[in-house]
Each structure stands twice: as C-alpha cells, then as structure tokens.
Coordinates of C-alpha atoms in Angstrom, one line a residue:
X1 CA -14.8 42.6 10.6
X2 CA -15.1 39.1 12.0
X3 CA -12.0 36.8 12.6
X4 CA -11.3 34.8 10.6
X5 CA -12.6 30.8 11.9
X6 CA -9.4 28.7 13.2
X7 CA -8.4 25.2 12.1
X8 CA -11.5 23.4 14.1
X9 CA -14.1 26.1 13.0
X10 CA -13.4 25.3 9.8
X11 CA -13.5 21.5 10.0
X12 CA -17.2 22.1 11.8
X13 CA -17.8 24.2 8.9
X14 CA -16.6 21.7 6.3
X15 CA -18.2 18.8 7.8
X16 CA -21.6 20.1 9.6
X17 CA -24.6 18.0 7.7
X18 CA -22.4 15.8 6.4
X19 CA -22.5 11.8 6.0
X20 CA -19.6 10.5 5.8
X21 CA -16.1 12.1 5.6
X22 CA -13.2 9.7 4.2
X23 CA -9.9 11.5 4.9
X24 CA -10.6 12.9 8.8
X25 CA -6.8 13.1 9.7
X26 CA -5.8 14.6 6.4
X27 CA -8.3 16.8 6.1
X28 CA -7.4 18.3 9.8
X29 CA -3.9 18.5 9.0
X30 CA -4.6 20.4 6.1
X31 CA -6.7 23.2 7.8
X32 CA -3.8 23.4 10.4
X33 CA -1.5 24.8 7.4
X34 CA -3.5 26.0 4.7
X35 CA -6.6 26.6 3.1
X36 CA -8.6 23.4 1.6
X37 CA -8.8 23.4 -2.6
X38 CA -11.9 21.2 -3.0
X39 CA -14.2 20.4 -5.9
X40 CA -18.2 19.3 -6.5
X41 CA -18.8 18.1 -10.0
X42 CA -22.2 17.8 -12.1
X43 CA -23.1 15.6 -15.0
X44 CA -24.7 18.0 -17.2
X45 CA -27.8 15.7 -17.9
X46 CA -31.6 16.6 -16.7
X47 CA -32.7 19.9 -15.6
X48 CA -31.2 21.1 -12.1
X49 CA -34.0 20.9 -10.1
X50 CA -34.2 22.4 -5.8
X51 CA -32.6 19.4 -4.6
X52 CA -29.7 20.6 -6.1
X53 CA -29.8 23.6 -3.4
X54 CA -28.7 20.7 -1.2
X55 CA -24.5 20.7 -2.3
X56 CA -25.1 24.8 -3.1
X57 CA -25.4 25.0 0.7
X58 CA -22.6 23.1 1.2
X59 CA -20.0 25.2 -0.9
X60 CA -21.6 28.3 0.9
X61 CA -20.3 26.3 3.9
X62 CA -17.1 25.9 2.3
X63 CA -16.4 29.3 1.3
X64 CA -17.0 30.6 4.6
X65 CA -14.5 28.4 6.3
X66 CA -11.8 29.9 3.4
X67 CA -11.8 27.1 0.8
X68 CA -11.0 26.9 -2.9
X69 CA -13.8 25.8 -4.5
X70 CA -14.2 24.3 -7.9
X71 CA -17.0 23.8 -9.9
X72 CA -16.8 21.4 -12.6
X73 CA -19.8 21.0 -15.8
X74 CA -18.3 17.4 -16.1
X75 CA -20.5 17.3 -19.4
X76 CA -18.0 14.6 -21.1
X77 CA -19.8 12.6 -18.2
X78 CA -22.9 13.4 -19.1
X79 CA -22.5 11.7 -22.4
X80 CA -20.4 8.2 -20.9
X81 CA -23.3 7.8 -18.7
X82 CA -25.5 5.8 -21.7
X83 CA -25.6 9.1 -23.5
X84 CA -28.2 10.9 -21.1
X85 CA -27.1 14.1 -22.7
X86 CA -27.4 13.3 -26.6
X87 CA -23.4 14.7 -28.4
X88 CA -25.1 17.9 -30.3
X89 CA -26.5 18.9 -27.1
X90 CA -23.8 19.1 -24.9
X91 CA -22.4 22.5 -25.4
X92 CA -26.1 24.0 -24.8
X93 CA -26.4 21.6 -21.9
X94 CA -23.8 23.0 -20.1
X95 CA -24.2 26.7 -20.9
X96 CA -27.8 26.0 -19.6
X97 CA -26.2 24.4 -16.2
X98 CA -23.7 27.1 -16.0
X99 CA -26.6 29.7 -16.0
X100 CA -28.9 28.1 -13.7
X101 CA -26.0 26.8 -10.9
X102 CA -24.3 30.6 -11.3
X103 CA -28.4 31.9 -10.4
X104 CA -28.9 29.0 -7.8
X105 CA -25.6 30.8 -5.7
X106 CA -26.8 34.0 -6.0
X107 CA -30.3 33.5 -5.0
X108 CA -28.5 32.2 -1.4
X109 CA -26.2 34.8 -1.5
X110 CA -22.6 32.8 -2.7
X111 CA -20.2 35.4 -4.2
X112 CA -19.7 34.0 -7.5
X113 CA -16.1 35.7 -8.0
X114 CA -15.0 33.4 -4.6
X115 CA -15.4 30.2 -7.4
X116 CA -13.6 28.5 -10.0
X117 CA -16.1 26.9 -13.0
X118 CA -14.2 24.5 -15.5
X119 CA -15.9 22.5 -18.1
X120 CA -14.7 19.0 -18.2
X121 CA -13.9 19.0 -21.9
X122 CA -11.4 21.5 -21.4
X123 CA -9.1 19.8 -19.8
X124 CA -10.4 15.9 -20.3
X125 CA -9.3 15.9 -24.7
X126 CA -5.8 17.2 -23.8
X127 CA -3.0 14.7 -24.7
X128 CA -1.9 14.0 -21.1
X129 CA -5.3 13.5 -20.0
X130 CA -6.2 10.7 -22.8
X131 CA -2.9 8.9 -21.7
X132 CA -3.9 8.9 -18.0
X133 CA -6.7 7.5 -19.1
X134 CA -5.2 4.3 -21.3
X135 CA -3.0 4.0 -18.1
X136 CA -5.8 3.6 -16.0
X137 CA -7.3 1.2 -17.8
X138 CA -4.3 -0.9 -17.8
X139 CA -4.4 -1.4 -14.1
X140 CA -8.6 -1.2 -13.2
X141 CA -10.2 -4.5 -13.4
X142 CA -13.6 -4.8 -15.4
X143 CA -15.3 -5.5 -12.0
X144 CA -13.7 -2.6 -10.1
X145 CA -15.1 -0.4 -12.5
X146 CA -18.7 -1.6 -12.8
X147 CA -18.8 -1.5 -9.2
X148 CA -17.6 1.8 -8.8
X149 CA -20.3 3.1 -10.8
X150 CA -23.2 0.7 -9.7
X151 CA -24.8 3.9 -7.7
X152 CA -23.9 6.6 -10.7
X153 CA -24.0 5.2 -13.9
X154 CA -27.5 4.4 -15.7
X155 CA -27.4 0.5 -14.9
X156 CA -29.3 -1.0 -18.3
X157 CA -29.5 -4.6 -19.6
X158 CA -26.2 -4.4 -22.5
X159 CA -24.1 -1.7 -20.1
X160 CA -21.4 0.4 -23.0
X161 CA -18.4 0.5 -22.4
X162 CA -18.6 4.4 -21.7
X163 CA -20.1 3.2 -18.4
X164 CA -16.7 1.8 -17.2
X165 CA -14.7 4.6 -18.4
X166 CA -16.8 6.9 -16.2
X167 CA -15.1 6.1 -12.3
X168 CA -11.9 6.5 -13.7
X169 CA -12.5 9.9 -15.2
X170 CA -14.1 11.0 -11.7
X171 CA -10.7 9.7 -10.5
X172 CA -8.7 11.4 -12.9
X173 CA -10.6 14.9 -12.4
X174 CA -9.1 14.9 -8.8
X175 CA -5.6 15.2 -9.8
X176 CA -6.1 17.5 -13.3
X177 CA -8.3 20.2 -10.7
X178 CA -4.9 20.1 -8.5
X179 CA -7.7 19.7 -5.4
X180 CA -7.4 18.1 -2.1
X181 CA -10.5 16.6 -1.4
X182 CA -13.8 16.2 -3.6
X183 CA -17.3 16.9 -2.4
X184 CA -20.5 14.3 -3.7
X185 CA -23.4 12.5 -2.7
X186 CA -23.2 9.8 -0.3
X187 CA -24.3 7.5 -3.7
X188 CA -20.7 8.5 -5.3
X189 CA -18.7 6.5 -1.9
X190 CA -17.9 3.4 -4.6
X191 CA -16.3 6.0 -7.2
X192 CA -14.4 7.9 -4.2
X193 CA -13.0 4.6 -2.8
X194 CA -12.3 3.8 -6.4
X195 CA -10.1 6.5 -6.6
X196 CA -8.4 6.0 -3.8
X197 CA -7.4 2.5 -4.8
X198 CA -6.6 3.4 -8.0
X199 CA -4.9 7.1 -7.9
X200 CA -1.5 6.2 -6.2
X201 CA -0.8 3.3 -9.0
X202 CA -0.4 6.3 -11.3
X203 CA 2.0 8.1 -8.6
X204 CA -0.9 10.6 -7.7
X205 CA -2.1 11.3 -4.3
X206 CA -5.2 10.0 -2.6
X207 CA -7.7 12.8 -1.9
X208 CA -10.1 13.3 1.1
X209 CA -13.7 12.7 0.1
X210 CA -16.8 14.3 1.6
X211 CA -20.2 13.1 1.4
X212 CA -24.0 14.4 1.5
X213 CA -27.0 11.9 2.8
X214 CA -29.0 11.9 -0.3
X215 CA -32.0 13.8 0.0
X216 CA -35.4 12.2 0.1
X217 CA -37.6 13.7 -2.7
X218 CA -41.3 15.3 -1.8
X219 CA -42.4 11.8 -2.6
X220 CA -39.9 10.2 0.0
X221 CA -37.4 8.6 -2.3
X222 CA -34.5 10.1 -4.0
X223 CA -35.4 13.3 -5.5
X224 CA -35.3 12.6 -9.6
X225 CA -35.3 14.3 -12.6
X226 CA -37.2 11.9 -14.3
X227 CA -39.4 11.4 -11.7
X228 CA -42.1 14.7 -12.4
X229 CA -43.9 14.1 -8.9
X230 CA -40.7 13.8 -6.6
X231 CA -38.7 17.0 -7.8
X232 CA -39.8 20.8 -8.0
X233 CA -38.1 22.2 -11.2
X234 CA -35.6 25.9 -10.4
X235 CA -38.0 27.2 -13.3
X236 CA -41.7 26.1 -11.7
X237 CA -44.2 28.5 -11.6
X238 CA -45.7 28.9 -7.7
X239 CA -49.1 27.2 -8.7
X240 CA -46.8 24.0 -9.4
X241 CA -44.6 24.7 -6.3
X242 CA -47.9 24.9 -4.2
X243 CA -49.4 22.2 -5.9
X244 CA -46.4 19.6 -5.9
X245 CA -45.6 20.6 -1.9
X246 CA -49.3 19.6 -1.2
X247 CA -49.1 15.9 -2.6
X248 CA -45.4 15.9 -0.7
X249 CA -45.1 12.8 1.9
X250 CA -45.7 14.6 4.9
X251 CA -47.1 11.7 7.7
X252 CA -48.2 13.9 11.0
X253 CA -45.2 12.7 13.6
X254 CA -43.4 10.7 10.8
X255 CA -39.6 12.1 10.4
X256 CA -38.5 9.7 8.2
X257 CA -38.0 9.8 4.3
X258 CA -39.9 13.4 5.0
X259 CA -38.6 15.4 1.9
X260 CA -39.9 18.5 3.2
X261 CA -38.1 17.9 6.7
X262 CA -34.9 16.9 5.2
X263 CA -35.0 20.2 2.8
X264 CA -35.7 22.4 5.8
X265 CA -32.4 20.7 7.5
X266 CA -30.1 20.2 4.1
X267 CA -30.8 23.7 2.7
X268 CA -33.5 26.6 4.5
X269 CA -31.4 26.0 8.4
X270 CA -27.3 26.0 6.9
X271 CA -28.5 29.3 4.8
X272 CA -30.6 31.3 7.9
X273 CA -29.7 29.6 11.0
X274 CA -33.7 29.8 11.9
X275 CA -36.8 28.9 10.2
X276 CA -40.1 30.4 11.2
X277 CA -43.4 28.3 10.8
X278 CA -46.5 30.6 10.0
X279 CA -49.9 29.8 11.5
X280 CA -52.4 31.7 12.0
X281 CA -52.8 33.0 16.0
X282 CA -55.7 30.6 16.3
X283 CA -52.8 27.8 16.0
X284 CA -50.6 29.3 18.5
X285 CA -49.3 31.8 15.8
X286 CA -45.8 32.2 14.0
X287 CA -42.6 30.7 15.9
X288 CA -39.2 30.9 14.8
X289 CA -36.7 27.4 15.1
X290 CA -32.8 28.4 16.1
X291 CA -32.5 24.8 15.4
X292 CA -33.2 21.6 13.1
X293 CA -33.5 19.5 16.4
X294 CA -36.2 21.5 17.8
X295 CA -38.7 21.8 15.1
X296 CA -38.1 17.8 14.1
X297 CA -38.8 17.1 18.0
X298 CA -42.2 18.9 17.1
X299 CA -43.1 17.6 14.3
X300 CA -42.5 13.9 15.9
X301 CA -44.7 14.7 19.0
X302 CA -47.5 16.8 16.1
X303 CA -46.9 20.1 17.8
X304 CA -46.2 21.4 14.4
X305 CA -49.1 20.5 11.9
X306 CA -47.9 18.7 8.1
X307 CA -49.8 21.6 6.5
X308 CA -48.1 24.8 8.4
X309 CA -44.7 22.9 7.6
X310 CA -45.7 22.9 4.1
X311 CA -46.8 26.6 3.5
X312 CA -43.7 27.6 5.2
X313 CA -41.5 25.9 3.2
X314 CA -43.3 27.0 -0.1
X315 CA -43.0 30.6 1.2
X316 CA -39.5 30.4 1.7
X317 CA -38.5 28.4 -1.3
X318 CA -40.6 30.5 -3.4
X319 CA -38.0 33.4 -2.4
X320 CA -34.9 31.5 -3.6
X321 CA -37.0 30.7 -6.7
X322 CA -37.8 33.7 -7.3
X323 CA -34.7 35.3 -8.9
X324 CA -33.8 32.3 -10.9
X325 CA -37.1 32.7 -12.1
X326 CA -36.3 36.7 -13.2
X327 CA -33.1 35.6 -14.6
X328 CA -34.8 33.0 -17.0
X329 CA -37.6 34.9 -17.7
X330 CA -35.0 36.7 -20.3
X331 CA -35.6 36.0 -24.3
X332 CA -32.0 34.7 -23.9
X333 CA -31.6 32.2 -21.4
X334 CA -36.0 30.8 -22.4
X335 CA -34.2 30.2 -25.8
X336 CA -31.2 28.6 -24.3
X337 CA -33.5 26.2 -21.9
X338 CA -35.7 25.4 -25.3
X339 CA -32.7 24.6 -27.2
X340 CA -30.8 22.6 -24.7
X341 CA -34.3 20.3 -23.6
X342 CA -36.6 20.1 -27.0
X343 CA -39.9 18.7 -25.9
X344 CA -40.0 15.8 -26.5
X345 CA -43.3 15.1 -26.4
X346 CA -45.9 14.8 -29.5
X347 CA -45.9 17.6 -32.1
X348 CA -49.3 19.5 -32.2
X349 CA -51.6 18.0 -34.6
X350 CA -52.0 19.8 -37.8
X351 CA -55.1 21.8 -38.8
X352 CA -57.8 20.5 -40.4
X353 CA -57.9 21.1 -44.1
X354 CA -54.0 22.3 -44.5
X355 CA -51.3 19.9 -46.6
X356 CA -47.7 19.2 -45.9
X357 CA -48.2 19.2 -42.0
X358 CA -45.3 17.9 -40.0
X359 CA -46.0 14.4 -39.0
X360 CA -46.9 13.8 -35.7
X361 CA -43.8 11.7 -33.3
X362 CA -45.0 8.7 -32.6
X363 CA -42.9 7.9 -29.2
X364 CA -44.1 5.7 -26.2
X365 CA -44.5 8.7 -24.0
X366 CA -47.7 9.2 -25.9
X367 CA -48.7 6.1 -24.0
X368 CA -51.1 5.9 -20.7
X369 CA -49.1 3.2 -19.1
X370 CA -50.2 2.7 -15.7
X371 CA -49.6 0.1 -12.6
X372 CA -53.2 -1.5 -12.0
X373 CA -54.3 -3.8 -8.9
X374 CA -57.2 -5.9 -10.0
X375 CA -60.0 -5.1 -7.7
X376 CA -62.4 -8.2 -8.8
X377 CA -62.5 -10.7 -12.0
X378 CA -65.6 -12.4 -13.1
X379 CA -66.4 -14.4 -16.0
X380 CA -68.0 -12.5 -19.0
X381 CA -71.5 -12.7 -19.2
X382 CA -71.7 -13.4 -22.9
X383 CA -68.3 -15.0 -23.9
X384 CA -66.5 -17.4 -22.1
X385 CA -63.5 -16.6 -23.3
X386 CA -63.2 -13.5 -21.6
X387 CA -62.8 -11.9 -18.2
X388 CA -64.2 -8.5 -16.9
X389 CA -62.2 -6.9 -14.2
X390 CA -62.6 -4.3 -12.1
X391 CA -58.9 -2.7 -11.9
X392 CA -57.3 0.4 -9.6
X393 CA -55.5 2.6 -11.6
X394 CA -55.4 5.4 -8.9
X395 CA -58.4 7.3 -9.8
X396 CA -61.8 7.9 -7.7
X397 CA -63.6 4.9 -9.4
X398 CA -61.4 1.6 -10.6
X399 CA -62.0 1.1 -14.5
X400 CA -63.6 -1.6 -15.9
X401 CA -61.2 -4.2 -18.4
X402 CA -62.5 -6.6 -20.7
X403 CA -59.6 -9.3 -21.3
X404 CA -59.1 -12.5 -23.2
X405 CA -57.3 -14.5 -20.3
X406 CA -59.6 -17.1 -19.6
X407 CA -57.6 -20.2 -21.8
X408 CA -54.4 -18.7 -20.4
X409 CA -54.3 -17.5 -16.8
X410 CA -57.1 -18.8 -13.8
X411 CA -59.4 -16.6 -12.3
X412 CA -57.4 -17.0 -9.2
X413 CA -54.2 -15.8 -10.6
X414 CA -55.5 -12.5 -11.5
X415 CA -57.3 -11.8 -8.2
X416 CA -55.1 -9.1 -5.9
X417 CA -52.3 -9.0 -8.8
X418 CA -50.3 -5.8 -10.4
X419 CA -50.6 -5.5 -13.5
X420 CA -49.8 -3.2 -16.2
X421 CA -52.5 -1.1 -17.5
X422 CA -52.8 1.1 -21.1
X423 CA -55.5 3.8 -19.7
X424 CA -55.8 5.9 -22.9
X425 CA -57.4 3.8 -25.2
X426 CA -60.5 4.8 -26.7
X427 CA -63.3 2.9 -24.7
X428 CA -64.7 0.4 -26.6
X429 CA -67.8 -2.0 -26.1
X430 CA -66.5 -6.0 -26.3
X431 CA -69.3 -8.1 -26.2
X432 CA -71.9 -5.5 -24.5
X433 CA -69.4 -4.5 -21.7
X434 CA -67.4 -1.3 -22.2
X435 CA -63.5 -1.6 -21.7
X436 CA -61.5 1.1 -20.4
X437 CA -57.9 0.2 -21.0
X438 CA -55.7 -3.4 -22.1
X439 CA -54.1 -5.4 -19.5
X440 CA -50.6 -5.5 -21.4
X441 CA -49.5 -9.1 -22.0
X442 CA -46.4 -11.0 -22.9
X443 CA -46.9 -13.8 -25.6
X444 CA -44.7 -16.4 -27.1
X445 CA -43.9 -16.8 -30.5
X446 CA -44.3 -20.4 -31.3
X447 CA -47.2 -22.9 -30.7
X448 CA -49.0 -24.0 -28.2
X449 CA -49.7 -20.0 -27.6
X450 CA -48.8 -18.9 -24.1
X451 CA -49.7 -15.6 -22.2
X452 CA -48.5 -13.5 -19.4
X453 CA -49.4 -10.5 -18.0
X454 CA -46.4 -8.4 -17.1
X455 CA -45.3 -7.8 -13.7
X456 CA -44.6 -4.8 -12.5
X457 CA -41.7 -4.0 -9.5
X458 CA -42.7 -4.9 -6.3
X459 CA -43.8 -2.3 -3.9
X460 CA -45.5 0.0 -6.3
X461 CA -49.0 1.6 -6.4
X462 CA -51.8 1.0 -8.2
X463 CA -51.8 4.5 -10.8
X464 CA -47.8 4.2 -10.9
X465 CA -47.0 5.6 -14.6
X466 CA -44.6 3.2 -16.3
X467 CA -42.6 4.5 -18.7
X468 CA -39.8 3.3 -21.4
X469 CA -36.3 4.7 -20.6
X470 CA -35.3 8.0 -22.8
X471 CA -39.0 8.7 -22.2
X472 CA -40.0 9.9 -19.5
X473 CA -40.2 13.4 -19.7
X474 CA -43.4 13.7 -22.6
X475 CA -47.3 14.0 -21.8
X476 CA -49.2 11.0 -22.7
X477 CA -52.3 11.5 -25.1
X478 CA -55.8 12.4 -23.2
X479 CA -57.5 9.6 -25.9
X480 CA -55.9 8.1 -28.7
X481 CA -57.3 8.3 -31.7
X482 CA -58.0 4.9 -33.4
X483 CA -57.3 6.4 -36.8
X484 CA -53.7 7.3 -36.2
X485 CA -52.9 3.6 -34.8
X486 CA -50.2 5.4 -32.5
X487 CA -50.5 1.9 -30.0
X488 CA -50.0 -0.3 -33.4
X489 CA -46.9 1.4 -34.6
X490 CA -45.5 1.1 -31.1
X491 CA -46.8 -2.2 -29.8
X492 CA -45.1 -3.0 -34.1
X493 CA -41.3 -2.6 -31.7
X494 CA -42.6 -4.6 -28.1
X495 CA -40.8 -7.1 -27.4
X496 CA -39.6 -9.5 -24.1
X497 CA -35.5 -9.4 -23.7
X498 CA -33.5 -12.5 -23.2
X499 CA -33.9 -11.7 -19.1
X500 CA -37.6 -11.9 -19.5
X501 CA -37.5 -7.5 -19.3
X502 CA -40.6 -5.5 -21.6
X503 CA -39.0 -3.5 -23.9
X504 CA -39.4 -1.2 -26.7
X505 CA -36.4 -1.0 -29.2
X506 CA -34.2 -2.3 -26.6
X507 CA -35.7 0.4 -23.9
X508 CA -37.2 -0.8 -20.7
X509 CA -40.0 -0.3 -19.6
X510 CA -40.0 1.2 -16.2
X511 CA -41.3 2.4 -13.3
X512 CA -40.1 4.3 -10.2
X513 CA -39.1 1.3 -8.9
X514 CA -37.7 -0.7 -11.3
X515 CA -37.6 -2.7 -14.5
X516 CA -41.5 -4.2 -15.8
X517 CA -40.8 -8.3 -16.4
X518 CA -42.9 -11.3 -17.5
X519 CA -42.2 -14.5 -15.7
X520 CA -40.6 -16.6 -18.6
X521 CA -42.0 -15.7 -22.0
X522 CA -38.5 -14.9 -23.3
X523 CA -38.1 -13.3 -26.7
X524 CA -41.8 -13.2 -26.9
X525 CA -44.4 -10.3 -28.2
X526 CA -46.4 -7.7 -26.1
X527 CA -50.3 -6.7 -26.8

C-alpha cells in the first residue's frame, strides 16, 4: 500500500496543470492540517461534450491527493443564464448530466463512492438560502455583478435580470457546500473574485479558488457546445470522432491554440502519465512520451507528423468513449437524452396523399446562412440595375449571385467584402443568369429607400454558418421548396435592433465570432 502523499505532494497534486490559484497561503495551510473540501459546479445546459474530460481529470487529481470533492448540477443556473435550459426541462437536464458526468469518471477510472453530487435546487429554494440571497443584493452593486459574469453569462442585447443574480449564487454555493476552495475555468476568475469581495460582508469566509486554462477546441477556439465543428460529443459514433479530429487545427510545428495538443496535456498525460504515438515502422514506428514537454518539443521541430498525433489521440479517446457509449446505448438513458434535447430541427415532411399531417416548424435553423467574400462583381449583362457576383461560400467553386445593388452600393464597395449569404435557395434564373443564393440586406423603412448589406464579425471565413441564437443546434434544409415560403415566413420577423444588430424576434443573428450588424439602418427590414 502506498503512503499516503504529504502536505507538498498534495499541493503539486492540487495545482499541477493549473492557471491560476487565488488562495496559495491558505490553501498550504490547510493541507498542513487537514484534508481540502472543494467543489466544481456545472450549469446543466448543452450536452457534455470531451472537453469536459478536462476538470474530470482534475478531481481525479484531487481525490488522489485526499480531497472532499463536491459535485454540484447547479441547474437553477442553467435556467438564470437567459434560460439556456428551458423550466420543464430542467429536471431531465440534470438527470441526463448526472448520467453522463457519473460515466465520464468511470471511463478514467474515478471511484464514484469517493464523491458527493448535490443538485442546486436542493439546497438554493430553502428559506435561508432565498434570504442570503436578498442580502446580497443589498450590498452588490449593478456593475459588480454584470462584470462578474461578463465571461459566464450569455451576454445578449436587453441582459434579464436572472443574469445578475447568477455571480452571487456561485458565491453563495461556496458557503451552503461548507467547502474550502472551489474549482472552475480560468473564464469564471470575475465570479471567484466576486465572491471574495462580497462573501465576508455577509460574515462568511473567503474561499481559495483554482483555475483551469480554457481549452482550445479542435477548431482552436474555445471548445463549444453550440459550435458542431469545435466539440466532439461523449455520445459520437467513431466515424464522427475520425472525421471531426481530421478537420482539427493541427499546423505542422504550430503549438499554439492546438486542440488536439492541449487535450493530450489537459486530459490523455494527468490520466496515464505517457502517451504513445503510433506510426507505422516506415515512420520510425511507435514511441511512448513520459512527458507533455517532450512530445510538444517534437511536434514544434515536426519530428512528430499532425496526422500520427491525430490517429493517436482518436485511438485513445475512442477508449474513454467507449463505455459511455455502452452505458447510453441502453433503452433508458437514449430516452432520457431524447427527452432532455428534443430535436429541434424541422419535423419530417408528411407523406404524399395522407391528411392531418403535423405541420412542419418553421425555425431559422432551416436556413443556409453562410459568411461569403465576394470574389468579383460585374454589371449585369441585360439589366442595369443589377450586379452578378462571384461569391466564396467555402465550397470547391464560389457561387454565382444575382443582386439588385447597383442604385444603392458602388461596385467598389462590394469588391473584397463579407457578406452574408442564404445558400439554400432554389436557384433561379434573373434575367438569363442563374442565382445561387441572396446577399441578405438591411433596408430602411421610410423614403428615400436605403440598403445595406450586413456585415458579418471581423475575422471570419468565407463558409462561416451564421446562425440566430436558441438556434443553433438544427440542420438547415438541402433546397427549400418555394411552395412552403419557409424564407417568407421568417424573413415576415427580420428586423435591424436599435444597435444596428440583425435579428429575428429579438434573436441575433450570429456567428462564431460574434453578433451580424448593418452600418446604420436602425430599425430597418432584412431581404
């Protein structure tokens, strides 16, 4: 049996990976007399997906150097943050969470009888609680509280006032979990310093806080749930695993913002202590890393080729996968996952010829709402009220665009721009030249008539997908069919906000990157 790790051990144990610790002293003074009681919370919101593998390495980490760990399904949260998880799914949310975190440990081998799980709710509707709460609020100033959940909260144009509550609940959860220190992502450090500000007002002590980097995602920013491309879901078959590691960021030489890097360091090295890279022999054949340092080294000077870095890490995230994969492969837990996420994209269309079909949702995500860069712009042959462009939308071939922009923006203007693209129009002939999609426009309401084409952020790519928040998750439409005027009923709700932001019924429109604009059209129409 192997001694038990001493006071330093422990603190290497605690802290190895780490980016940021608030609370050294106490925390060391702690270990010196007694174990650590320490909590990680999750908003029960989107689908876990393997970045969350990331702080499951970490409480392994922690229960070897003797702590008390807490997990809290903070789904209370999950509805103050601009209701990501809708009220009458809550309950399923978390039971879904609760499954899949509970399958996560065990895949890496966490004894789940070391753990305490607590549902926020439990504990966060009890009369003391509530009062803590109006207390709070008594002493936290509007602007502390927005800025404590800047990084956290869903930031939107007309913030509720659930969003300001949110911090102070965090706070709160510190002192009702009895812990000493809690454990987050490095984009929590505004709530942690929150609640050390605001804790000792109510006579409550100020914990120690520990923080993870955050994680870059296979597409090198933060790994998302509402980004499809940048996350691999717990539940992916290995055809999407393969196929979502082989469109992973990967430069040769280039260790920065490398997702699949960063998940060999965050989770495959705390768990094995090695990781081997397989190559075939003519490649100089298998070799086994002690440590992160070494392989990044060869990666930077391309001793170890992008491709043999990716089919390792598949192999061996495919064998964590694979027993959450057993686990939810039960009639159970696939009818707990349907219940607790309802597709929300279209309903299949009925058959022909049968009566009283459901209707068919007509929801943005339908849409084929791309970023475009306009390749080239000429004057229309046959009308001169019309442009053809020649527009990259991130396929093999840019598409060709009819548009009737002459009166309203010069040639010049267009030339080199982003714009906004719908790409699943039916093509149709305008004047002898077949059009493949609609720039999308702002337009004011009044007269003289004035027209902008929306702008989308800065610094994306031409085949971006834009999207309308709440919406991000469905399947657009191969074609739509003229027929069932999907675009017409939607475009019916378009509209330009006050800060000059696209919008459909008060949504955004989005992309990775940011909100879609116009340039001043405010309160205007979008076609």
């Amino acid at each position: 049996m192997e001694p038990a790790p001493g006071p330093q051990e422990k603190y290497h144990l605690i802290t190895r990976n780490l980016q940021e610790v608030l609370g050294e002293d106490k925390l060391m003074a702690i270990l010196k007399e007694r174990e650590l009681k320490i909590y990680w919370g999750t908003a029960t919101t989107g689908k876990p997906h393997v970045a969350y593998f990331v702080p499951m390495s970490k409480i392994a980490d922690f229960l070897k150097a003797g702590c008390e760990v807490t997990i809290l399904f903070a789904d209370l949260h999950a509805y103050l943050d601009n209701m990501k998880a809708p009220w009458e799914l809550l309950e399923l949310r978390t039971r879904y969470y609760e499954n899949v975190i509970k399958a996560m440990l065990e895949s890496i081998g966490v004894p789940l009888e070391k753990l305490k799980f607590v549902q926020g709710t439990d504990y966060q509707l009890s009369k003391e609680y509530t009062l803590d709460v109006y207390r709070l609020s008594s002493v936290v100033t509007q602007h502390d509280a927005k800025k404590a959940g800047a990084e956290v909260v869903k930031q939107v144009e007309h913030p509720l006032l659930s969003g300001l509550l949110y911090p102070g609940l965090q706070a709160l959860d510190e002192e009702y979990l009895k812990v000493d220190a809690q454990f987050g992502g490095v984009d929590q450090r505004k709530i942690f310093t929150f609640a050390e500000k605001y804790l000792p007002s109510l006579g409550y002590a100020k914990r120690v806080h520990l923080m993870n980097p955050m994680v870059p995602g296979l597409t090198g920013s933060k790994m998302s749930s509402s980004e499809e491309d940048s996350k691999i879901d717990l539940l992916d078959r290995k055809e999407d695993v393969k196929k979502k590691l082989k469109k992973a960021f990967c430069e040769p030489g280039n260790v920065e913002n490398n997702g699949v890097l960063s998940f060999i360091k965050h989770v495959l090295f705390p768990l094995k202590s090695e990781f081997v890279i397989l190559r075939e022999e003519k490649w100089g054949g298998n070799k086994t890393y002690t440590t992160y340092e070494a392989l990044e080294k060869d990666f930077a000077e391309q001793v170890v080729h992008p491709g043999d870095l990716k089919n390792s890490v598949e192999v061996a995230l495919n064998k964590l996968l694979d027993p959450i994969r057993e686990k939810f492969n039960s009639p159970e837990l696939k009818k707990l996952t349907n219940a607790a996420y309802p597709n929300p994209s279209k309903a299949k269309p009925a058959e022909k010829g049968t009566k009283n079909s459901e209707p068919e949702d007509v929801i943005p995500s339908r849409l084929d709402i791309r970023v475009g860069k306009v390749i080239s712009v000429e004057k229309h042959p046959d009308a001169d009220s019309l442009y053809v462009e020649k527009i990259d939308v991130g396929e093999p071939e840019p598409r060709t665009v009819v548009s009737g922009l002459v009166q309203f923006v010069p040639k010049e203007q267009l030339q080199d721009r982003l714009v906004v693209l719908l790409c699943n129009l039916k093509p149709q002939k305008m004047r002898g030249v077949e059009s493949q999609g609609m720039v999308l426009c702002a337009s004011s309401v009044g007269e003289p008539r004035q027209v902008e084409p929306l702008d989308p952020p800065a610094g994306c790519c031409a085949g971006e997908r834009v999207y309308v928040e709440g919406y991000e998750g469905g399947e657009p439409d191969d074609e739509l069919k003229p027929k069932k005027k999907v675009f017409e009923k939607l475009q019916a709700d378009f509209r330009i906000s006050e800060d000059c932001v696209a919008q459909w019924k008060q949504k955004n429109f989005l992309t990775k990157l940011g909100r879609v604009c116009c340039k001043s059209l405010k309160g205007g129409s979008i076609s």
